[in-house]
């Protein structure tokens, strides 16, 4: 009996490490591509507007995958789909760099986006299952590994660009290296429960109705993240140079990574509800004060508060969704709503900025952070 318990514990610990590595791999893959977008634009001599339309291919592919992935997860399980989508993303990472015009680039990005979106939902579903089996918080730490992977990939891409390495050989090398890492990491993913896979999937409105408050939180937080990513540096250029303004998103990213590293420890001590409430309040108060005062120092402090405040909210929301309903349905539904906000938010901020000012438009993020704090009670299932 003791031997069986020890074996189960070892299996669970191995699965936890494997999921953490998969999150890191996802962050490295995506950020390497993002870092080479300017080089691909220069090679193809694309105007910014044309590039923007081509990049919508990745968004469309990701959203389509998120909508369709629950059925694959129910049929094959999160371990298999995580493995397949990770290998697939490694295989197509360099595909956009092969394009010689905007149309093939958009087509390649549809495939890239679909695999990235599928991997996102599958690995988060696997993460929810590992956390449920662990019976203690581990979800936020997985997202910390994604953030660290993103920083690592951005550094790799920046170094490749600085040394004049073309996007194609760079991305081929990264894809091949991380395919090997995927092979090693996914061997120890948590096996799926055969009984759960045998159950008919629940995709009715009644099945996802309990997820509505969680979807609102995801919408609020990922719209805020998108606003910080796309508009933070633009806002800071009103106070400083373009080079210095780029530190705004760096500060936001660093405090988000730090918050995620401490997130599960904080969940154990104050609970998920209190942590989401506190995070939303810190983001709203800090960013609101920074925007109201203005200037470089106050704005950077506001961005730091936003990163720290946002850091744990989306991972906890996914955890709550996976505990409230079947993990495949819950994670996919909440992730889909979050993606929609992340994609639609920045253009909405831009239109609002044209109508008023960018400072007022970014104030929308303050309001949404406060809404997330008010809805914190809906994440109670994350501690189940």
Tab-separated table of C-alpha atoms in Angstrom:
chain	number	residue	atom	x	y	z
A	1	UNK	CA	0.000	0.000	0.000
A	2	UNK	CA	2.822	2.339	0.946
A	3	UNK	CA	4.639	1.386	-2.272
A	4	UNK	CA	1.554	2.217	-4.363
A	5	UNK	CA	1.166	5.602	-2.621
A	6	UNK	CA	4.841	6.372	-3.195
A	7	UNK	CA	4.511	5.448	-6.866
A	8	UNK	CA	1.483	7.731	-7.282
A	9	UNK	CA	3.325	10.593	-5.582
A	10	UNK	CA	6.316	10.172	-7.881
A	11	UNK	CA	4.028	10.076	-10.940
A	12	UNK	CA	2.328	13.272	-9.822
A	13	UNK	CA	5.602	15.088	-9.162
A	14	UNK	CA	6.911	14.020	-12.571
A	15	UNK	CA	3.717	15.281	-14.204
A	16	UNK	CA	4.063	18.624	-12.426
A	17	UNK	CA	7.608	19.078	-13.728
A	18	UNK	CA	6.534	18.028	-17.231
A	19	UNK	CA	3.669	20.521	-17.349
A	20	UNK	CA	5.957	23.285	-16.084
A	21	UNK	CA	8.456	22.533	-18.872
A	22	UNK	CA	5.667	22.524	-21.475
A	23	UNK	CA	4.532	25.982	-20.310
A	24	UNK	CA	8.132	27.187	-20.592
A	25	UNK	CA	8.429	25.695	-24.105
A	26	UNK	CA	5.231	27.445	-25.197
A	27	UNK	CA	6.525	30.791	-23.967
A	28	UNK	CA	9.877	30.329	-25.739
A	29	UNK	CA	8.250	29.299	-29.033
A	30	UNK	CA	5.778	32.159	-29.203
A	31	UNK	CA	8.203	34.881	-28.138
A	32	UNK	CA	10.883	33.779	-30.615
A	33	UNK	CA	8.405	34.313	-33.437
A	34	UNK	CA	7.223	37.641	-32.033
A	35	UNK	CA	10.818	38.866	-31.804
A	36	UNK	CA	11.381	38.189	-35.516
A	37	UNK	CA	8.255	39.882	-36.874
A	38	UNK	CA	10.154	43.113	-37.711
A	39	UNK	CA	12.757	41.135	-39.680
A	40	UNK	CA	10.061	39.263	-41.628
A	41	UNK	CA	8.321	42.569	-42.343
A	42	UNK	CA	11.588	44.036	-43.645
A	43	UNK	CA	12.338	40.981	-45.822
A	44	UNK	CA	8.886	41.081	-47.428
A	45	UNK	CA	8.797	44.908	-47.535
A	46	UNK	CA	5.319	44.964	-46.068
A	47	UNK	CA	3.567	48.160	-45.008
A	48	UNK	CA	2.436	48.151	-41.387
A	49	UNK	CA	-1.218	47.944	-42.389
A	50	UNK	CA	-0.611	44.922	-44.615
A	51	UNK	CA	1.442	43.248	-41.898
A	52	UNK	CA	-1.368	43.881	-39.428
A	53	UNK	CA	-3.844	42.122	-41.699
A	54	UNK	CA	-1.467	39.171	-42.146
A	55	UNK	CA	-1.010	38.892	-38.380
A	56	UNK	CA	-4.778	38.560	-38.012
A	57	UNK	CA	-4.272	35.091	-39.488
A	58	UNK	CA	-2.615	33.967	-36.259
A	59	UNK	CA	-5.440	35.454	-34.201
A	60	UNK	CA	-8.087	33.786	-36.336
A	61	UNK	CA	-6.324	30.437	-36.244
A	62	UNK	CA	-5.923	30.586	-32.476
A	63	UNK	CA	-9.555	31.487	-31.883
A	64	UNK	CA	-10.797	28.735	-34.220
A	65	UNK	CA	-8.634	26.185	-32.415
A	66	UNK	CA	-9.883	27.286	-28.996
A	67	UNK	CA	-13.489	26.870	-30.142
A	68	UNK	CA	-12.894	23.408	-31.580
A	69	UNK	CA	-10.338	21.954	-29.172
A	70	UNK	CA	-12.705	20.742	-26.389
A	71	UNK	CA	-13.990	17.890	-28.557
A	72	UNK	CA	-10.435	16.718	-29.261
A	73	UNK	CA	-9.615	16.935	-25.563
A	74	UNK	CA	-12.646	14.847	-24.658
A	75	UNK	CA	-11.842	12.241	-27.302
A	76	UNK	CA	-8.070	11.958	-26.910
A	77	UNK	CA	-7.267	13.559	-23.539
A	78	UNK	CA	-5.182	16.569	-22.603
A	79	UNK	CA	-1.885	14.649	-22.416
A	80	UNK	CA	-2.057	13.529	-26.053
A	81	UNK	CA	-3.360	16.849	-27.397
A	82	UNK	CA	-0.697	18.773	-25.454
A	83	UNK	CA	1.993	16.539	-26.942
A	84	UNK	CA	0.667	16.704	-30.518
A	85	UNK	CA	0.108	20.464	-30.499
A	86	UNK	CA	3.548	21.143	-29.003
A	87	UNK	CA	5.262	19.060	-31.691
A	88	UNK	CA	3.069	20.746	-34.300
A	89	UNK	CA	3.970	24.238	-33.129
A	90	UNK	CA	7.673	23.348	-33.208
A	91	UNK	CA	7.238	22.048	-36.763
A	92	UNK	CA	5.502	25.157	-38.138
A	93	UNK	CA	7.450	27.798	-36.206
A	94	UNK	CA	9.624	28.670	-39.215
A	95	UNK	CA	6.786	28.432	-41.752
A	96	UNK	CA	5.990	32.192	-41.714
A	97	UNK	CA	9.658	32.925	-42.500
A	98	UNK	CA	9.299	30.927	-45.751
A	99	UNK	CA	6.577	33.250	-47.056
A	100	UNK	CA	7.491	35.542	-49.937
A	101	UNK	CA	4.405	37.748	-49.818
A	102	UNK	CA	1.592	38.773	-47.487
A	103	UNK	CA	-0.940	36.096	-48.525
A	104	UNK	CA	1.314	33.060	-47.851
A	105	UNK	CA	2.415	34.747	-44.622
A	106	UNK	CA	-1.210	35.042	-43.473
A	107	UNK	CA	-1.865	31.401	-44.420
A	108	UNK	CA	1.195	30.221	-42.489
A	109	UNK	CA	0.119	32.271	-39.492
A	110	UNK	CA	-3.345	30.680	-39.485
A	111	UNK	CA	-1.683	27.295	-38.979
A	112	UNK	CA	0.770	28.718	-36.435
A	113	UNK	CA	-2.052	30.395	-34.505
A	114	UNK	CA	-4.215	27.267	-34.526
A	115	UNK	CA	-1.442	25.136	-33.060
A	116	UNK	CA	-0.471	27.797	-30.523
A	117	UNK	CA	-4.097	28.128	-29.415
A	118	UNK	CA	-4.575	24.355	-29.232
A	119	UNK	CA	-1.417	23.979	-27.152
A	120	UNK	CA	-2.539	26.809	-24.857
A	121	UNK	CA	-5.887	25.183	-24.031
A	122	UNK	CA	-4.507	21.632	-23.845
A	123	UNK	CA	-1.637	22.467	-21.505
A	124	UNK	CA	-3.908	24.536	-19.250
A	125	UNK	CA	-6.369	21.631	-19.110
A	126	UNK	CA	-3.507	19.318	-18.144
A	127	UNK	CA	-2.404	21.891	-15.548
A	128	UNK	CA	-5.889	21.998	-13.979
A	129	UNK	CA	-5.919	18.197	-13.766
A	130	UNK	CA	-2.476	18.167	-12.109
A	131	UNK	CA	-3.544	20.818	-9.608
A	132	UNK	CA	-6.722	18.878	-8.798
A	133	UNK	CA	-4.670	15.725	-8.187
A	134	UNK	CA	-2.108	17.638	-6.123
A	135	UNK	CA	-4.840	19.052	-3.849
A	136	UNK	CA	-2.926	22.287	-3.401
A	137	UNK	CA	-2.245	25.373	-5.566
A	138	UNK	CA	0.265	24.913	-8.397
A	139	UNK	CA	-1.486	26.589	-11.337
A	140	UNK	CA	0.024	30.062	-11.017
A	141	UNK	CA	3.557	28.623	-10.967
A	142	UNK	CA	2.927	27.056	-14.385
A	143	UNK	CA	2.057	30.481	-15.752
A	144	UNK	CA	5.214	31.867	-14.150
A	145	UNK	CA	7.177	29.368	-16.266
A	146	UNK	CA	5.318	30.633	-19.351
A	147	UNK	CA	6.338	34.207	-18.470
A	148	UNK	CA	9.959	33.154	-17.956
A	149	UNK	CA	9.853	31.270	-21.250
A	150	UNK	CA	8.559	34.402	-22.936
A	151	UNK	CA	11.464	36.446	-21.568
A	152	UNK	CA	13.939	33.752	-22.620
A	153	UNK	CA	12.517	33.561	-26.132
A	154	UNK	CA	12.492	37.336	-26.498
A	155	UNK	CA	16.173	37.421	-25.479
A	156	UNK	CA	16.990	34.634	-27.963
A	157	UNK	CA	15.181	36.460	-30.758
A	158	UNK	CA	16.812	39.767	-29.889
A	159	UNK	CA	20.262	38.179	-29.874
A	160	UNK	CA	19.634	36.491	-33.239
A	161	UNK	CA	18.477	39.791	-34.726
A	162	UNK	CA	21.449	41.684	-33.276
A	163	UNK	CA	23.861	39.190	-34.843
A	164	UNK	CA	22.168	39.462	-38.215
A	165	UNK	CA	20.829	35.896	-38.283
A	166	UNK	CA	17.957	35.595	-40.761
A	167	UNK	CA	14.557	34.540	-39.340
A	168	UNK	CA	14.393	31.230	-41.263
A	169	UNK	CA	17.520	29.484	-39.914
A	170	UNK	CA	16.919	30.973	-36.477
A	171	UNK	CA	13.355	29.690	-36.218
A	172	UNK	CA	14.230	26.306	-37.736
A	173	UNK	CA	16.908	25.851	-35.070
A	174	UNK	CA	14.581	26.904	-32.253
A	175	UNK	CA	11.812	24.602	-33.500
A	176	UNK	CA	14.175	21.633	-33.736
A	177	UNK	CA	15.687	22.259	-30.304
A	178	UNK	CA	12.303	22.586	-28.634
A	179	UNK	CA	10.927	19.529	-30.436
A	180	UNK	CA	13.601	17.531	-28.604
A	181	UNK	CA	12.614	19.264	-25.351
A	182	UNK	CA	8.956	18.447	-26.057
A	183	UNK	CA	9.804	14.778	-26.558
A	184	UNK	CA	11.512	14.659	-23.179
A	185	UNK	CA	8.923	16.738	-21.309
A	186	UNK	CA	5.688	15.178	-22.531
A	187	UNK	CA	6.649	11.606	-21.655
A	188	UNK	CA	5.672	12.264	-18.026
A	189	UNK	CA	2.408	14.174	-18.472
A	190	UNK	CA	-0.481	13.091	-16.246
A	191	UNK	CA	-2.358	10.193	-17.885
A	192	UNK	CA	-5.990	10.963	-18.638
A	193	UNK	CA	-8.750	9.182	-16.736
A	194	UNK	CA	-10.352	6.604	-19.098
A	195	UNK	CA	-13.727	7.036	-17.378
A	196	UNK	CA	-13.637	10.799	-17.945
A	197	UNK	CA	-12.777	10.310	-21.615
A	198	UNK	CA	-15.671	7.871	-21.999
A	199	UNK	CA	-18.227	10.462	-20.885
A	200	UNK	CA	-20.127	12.411	-23.513
A	201	UNK	CA	-18.910	16.025	-23.799
A	202	UNK	CA	-21.130	18.760	-22.399
A	203	UNK	CA	-21.200	21.810	-24.672
A	204	UNK	CA	-24.682	23.162	-23.935
A	205	UNK	CA	-25.461	26.659	-22.706
A	206	UNK	CA	-26.503	25.152	-19.389
A	207	UNK	CA	-23.058	23.568	-19.056
A	208	UNK	CA	-21.177	26.828	-19.541
A	209	UNK	CA	-23.603	29.184	-17.723
A	210	UNK	CA	-21.687	28.813	-14.407
A	211	UNK	CA	-18.619	30.125	-16.234
A	212	UNK	CA	-20.095	33.545	-17.074
A	213	UNK	CA	-18.588	35.441	-14.089
A	214	UNK	CA	-15.237	33.765	-14.714
A	215	UNK	CA	-15.447	34.736	-18.378
A	216	UNK	CA	-16.036	38.354	-17.355
A	217	UNK	CA	-12.932	38.277	-15.144
A	218	UNK	CA	-10.865	36.769	-17.979
A	219	UNK	CA	-12.199	39.413	-20.365
A	220	UNK	CA	-11.302	42.242	-17.979
A	221	UNK	CA	-7.805	41.025	-17.202
A	222	UNK	CA	-6.696	39.996	-20.694
A	223	UNK	CA	-8.042	43.219	-22.182
A	224	UNK	CA	-5.867	45.000	-19.641
A	225	UNK	CA	-2.841	42.865	-20.545
A	226	UNK	CA	-3.383	43.602	-24.231
A	227	UNK	CA	-3.683	47.317	-23.516
A	228	UNK	CA	-0.404	47.298	-21.583
A	229	UNK	CA	1.366	45.342	-24.339
A	230	UNK	CA	0.184	47.518	-27.238
A	231	UNK	CA	-0.304	50.955	-25.693
A	232	UNK	CA	1.943	51.178	-22.631
A	233	UNK	CA	5.050	52.262	-24.528
A	234	UNK	CA	3.005	54.567	-26.776
A	235	UNK	CA	1.613	56.334	-23.706
A	236	UNK	CA	5.086	56.749	-22.182
A	237	UNK	CA	6.467	58.394	-25.340
A	238	UNK	CA	4.465	61.431	-24.264
A	239	UNK	CA	6.942	61.814	-21.395
A	240	UNK	CA	10.225	60.336	-22.648
A	241	UNK	CA	12.098	58.917	-25.656
A	242	UNK	CA	10.947	55.853	-27.559
A	243	UNK	CA	13.863	53.791	-26.236
A	244	UNK	CA	13.120	54.675	-22.624
A	245	UNK	CA	9.382	54.196	-23.184
A	246	UNK	CA	10.006	50.543	-24.027
A	247	UNK	CA	10.870	49.973	-20.363
A	248	UNK	CA	7.188	50.376	-19.533
A	249	UNK	CA	6.170	46.954	-20.807
A	250	UNK	CA	9.389	45.447	-19.425
A	251	UNK	CA	8.452	46.664	-15.945
A	252	UNK	CA	4.926	45.316	-16.376
A	253	UNK	CA	6.270	41.914	-17.504
A	254	UNK	CA	8.820	41.645	-14.700
A	255	UNK	CA	6.305	42.346	-11.943
A	256	UNK	CA	3.870	39.929	-13.563
A	257	UNK	CA	6.505	37.176	-13.584
A	258	UNK	CA	7.445	37.943	-9.968
A	259	UNK	CA	3.794	37.882	-8.908
A	260	UNK	CA	3.287	34.518	-10.569
A	261	UNK	CA	6.340	33.039	-8.871
A	262	UNK	CA	4.837	33.979	-5.511
A	263	UNK	CA	1.229	33.341	-6.523
A	264	UNK	CA	0.667	29.801	-5.274
A	265	UNK	CA	2.390	30.588	-1.964
A	266	UNK	CA	-0.011	33.502	-1.540
A	267	UNK	CA	-3.013	31.336	-2.486
A	268	UNK	CA	-2.136	28.934	0.315
A	269	UNK	CA	-2.051	31.761	2.839
A	270	UNK	CA	-4.922	34.048	1.900
A	271	UNK	CA	-7.000	31.967	-0.525
A	272	UNK	CA	-7.804	32.460	-4.204
A	273	UNK	CA	-10.765	34.776	-3.624
A	274	UNK	CA	-8.774	37.191	-1.477
A	275	UNK	CA	-5.815	37.070	-3.860
A	276	UNK	CA	-7.950	37.942	-6.903
A	277	UNK	CA	-9.668	40.693	-4.946
A	278	UNK	CA	-6.317	42.065	-3.778
A	279	UNK	CA	-4.779	41.789	-7.258
A	280	UNK	CA	-7.637	43.634	-8.924
A	281	UNK	CA	-7.513	46.355	-6.258
A	282	UNK	CA	-3.733	46.801	-6.578
A	283	UNK	CA	-3.973	47.045	-10.363
A	284	UNK	CA	-6.874	49.503	-10.258
A	285	UNK	CA	-5.425	51.725	-7.530
A	286	UNK	CA	-1.819	51.654	-8.760
A	287	UNK	CA	-2.542	52.177	-12.442
A	288	UNK	CA	-5.234	54.733	-11.695
A	289	UNK	CA	-2.862	56.762	-9.532
A	290	UNK	CA	-0.077	56.508	-12.091
A	291	UNK	CA	-2.314	57.766	-14.901
A	292	UNK	CA	-3.721	60.555	-12.728
A	293	UNK	CA	-0.323	61.851	-11.601
A	294	UNK	CA	1.444	61.422	-14.949
A	295	UNK	CA	5.171	61.534	-15.623
A	296	UNK	CA	7.645	58.709	-16.147
A	297	UNK	CA	8.173	57.605	-12.545
A	298	UNK	CA	4.490	57.560	-11.588
A	299	UNK	CA	3.499	55.803	-14.814
A	300	UNK	CA	6.157	53.101	-14.411
A	301	UNK	CA	4.996	52.538	-10.835
A	302	UNK	CA	1.448	52.220	-12.134
A	303	UNK	CA	2.541	49.687	-14.762
A	304	UNK	CA	4.394	47.731	-12.065
A	305	UNK	CA	1.233	47.615	-9.943
A	306	UNK	CA	-0.793	46.468	-12.956
A	307	UNK	CA	1.651	43.646	-13.681
A	308	UNK	CA	1.701	42.478	-10.061
A	309	UNK	CA	-2.058	42.788	-9.732
A	310	UNK	CA	-2.878	40.987	-12.976
A	311	UNK	CA	-0.279	38.247	-12.451
A	312	UNK	CA	-2.342	35.661	-10.590
A	313	UNK	CA	-5.870	36.493	-11.700
A	314	UNK	CA	-6.078	34.730	-15.071
A	315	UNK	CA	-4.381	31.496	-13.903
A	316	UNK	CA	-6.678	31.341	-10.871
A	317	UNK	CA	-9.686	31.984	-13.111
A	318	UNK	CA	-8.696	29.051	-15.342
A	319	UNK	CA	-8.267	26.859	-12.275
A	320	UNK	CA	-11.723	27.806	-11.013
A	321	UNK	CA	-13.247	27.105	-14.441
A	322	UNK	CA	-11.635	23.664	-14.562
A	323	UNK	CA	-12.990	22.834	-11.108
A	324	UNK	CA	-16.481	24.247	-11.719
A	325	UNK	CA	-17.227	22.172	-14.847
A	326	UNK	CA	-15.326	19.562	-16.883
A	327	UNK	CA	-11.773	20.877	-17.279
A	328	UNK	CA	-11.867	20.578	-21.102
A	329	UNK	CA	-15.004	22.727	-21.367
A	330	UNK	CA	-14.128	25.183	-18.614
A	331	UNK	CA	-10.591	25.987	-19.692
A	332	UNK	CA	-11.524	26.315	-23.381
A	333	UNK	CA	-14.508	28.587	-22.710
A	334	UNK	CA	-12.668	30.967	-20.395
A	335	UNK	CA	-9.543	30.985	-22.584
A	336	UNK	CA	-11.672	31.781	-25.646
A	337	UNK	CA	-13.272	34.766	-23.929
A	338	UNK	CA	-9.867	35.924	-22.739
A	339	UNK	CA	-8.368	35.657	-26.233
A	340	UNK	CA	-11.265	37.674	-27.633
A	341	UNK	CA	-10.564	40.453	-25.137
A	342	UNK	CA	-6.812	40.332	-25.755
A	343	UNK	CA	-7.399	40.703	-29.507
A	344	UNK	CA	-10.252	43.205	-29.453
A	345	UNK	CA	-9.043	45.302	-26.515
A	346	UNK	CA	-6.095	47.162	-28.082
A	347	UNK	CA	-8.077	48.358	-31.147
A	348	UNK	CA	-10.885	49.458	-28.820
A	349	UNK	CA	-8.385	51.407	-26.713
A	350	UNK	CA	-7.064	53.026	-29.889
A	351	UNK	CA	-10.525	54.100	-31.055
A	352	UNK	CA	-11.329	55.459	-27.613
A	353	UNK	CA	-8.007	57.331	-27.545
A	354	UNK	CA	-8.918	59.015	-30.837
A	355	UNK	CA	-12.227	60.116	-29.345
A	356	UNK	CA	-10.779	61.371	-26.045
A	357	UNK	CA	-7.121	60.904	-25.019
A	358	UNK	CA	-4.912	57.862	-24.539
A	359	UNK	CA	-4.698	58.577	-20.806
A	360	UNK	CA	-8.484	58.476	-20.488
A	361	UNK	CA	-8.678	55.410	-22.744
A	362	UNK	CA	-6.206	53.516	-20.546
A	363	UNK	CA	-8.454	54.427	-17.639
A	364	UNK	CA	-10.760	51.729	-18.988
A	365	UNK	CA	-8.202	49.221	-17.711
A	366	UNK	CA	-8.580	50.689	-14.223
A	367	UNK	CA	-12.345	50.159	-14.342
A	368	UNK	CA	-11.991	46.591	-15.623
A	369	UNK	CA	-9.485	45.761	-12.878
A	370	UNK	CA	-11.991	46.957	-10.297
A	371	UNK	CA	-14.724	44.807	-11.895
A	372	UNK	CA	-12.455	41.758	-11.658
A	373	UNK	CA	-11.911	42.501	-7.963
A	374	UNK	CA	-15.671	42.756	-7.385
A	375	UNK	CA	-16.240	39.366	-9.046
A	376	UNK	CA	-13.513	37.645	-7.011
A	377	UNK	CA	-16.052	35.479	-5.175
A	378	UNK	CA	-16.660	33.490	-8.372
A	379	UNK	CA	-13.160	31.922	-8.229
A	380	UNK	CA	-13.942	30.131	-4.957
A	381	UNK	CA	-13.904	26.751	-6.753
A	382	UNK	CA	-10.177	27.180	-7.455
A	383	UNK	CA	-9.555	26.161	-3.823
A	384	UNK	CA	-11.824	23.102	-4.007
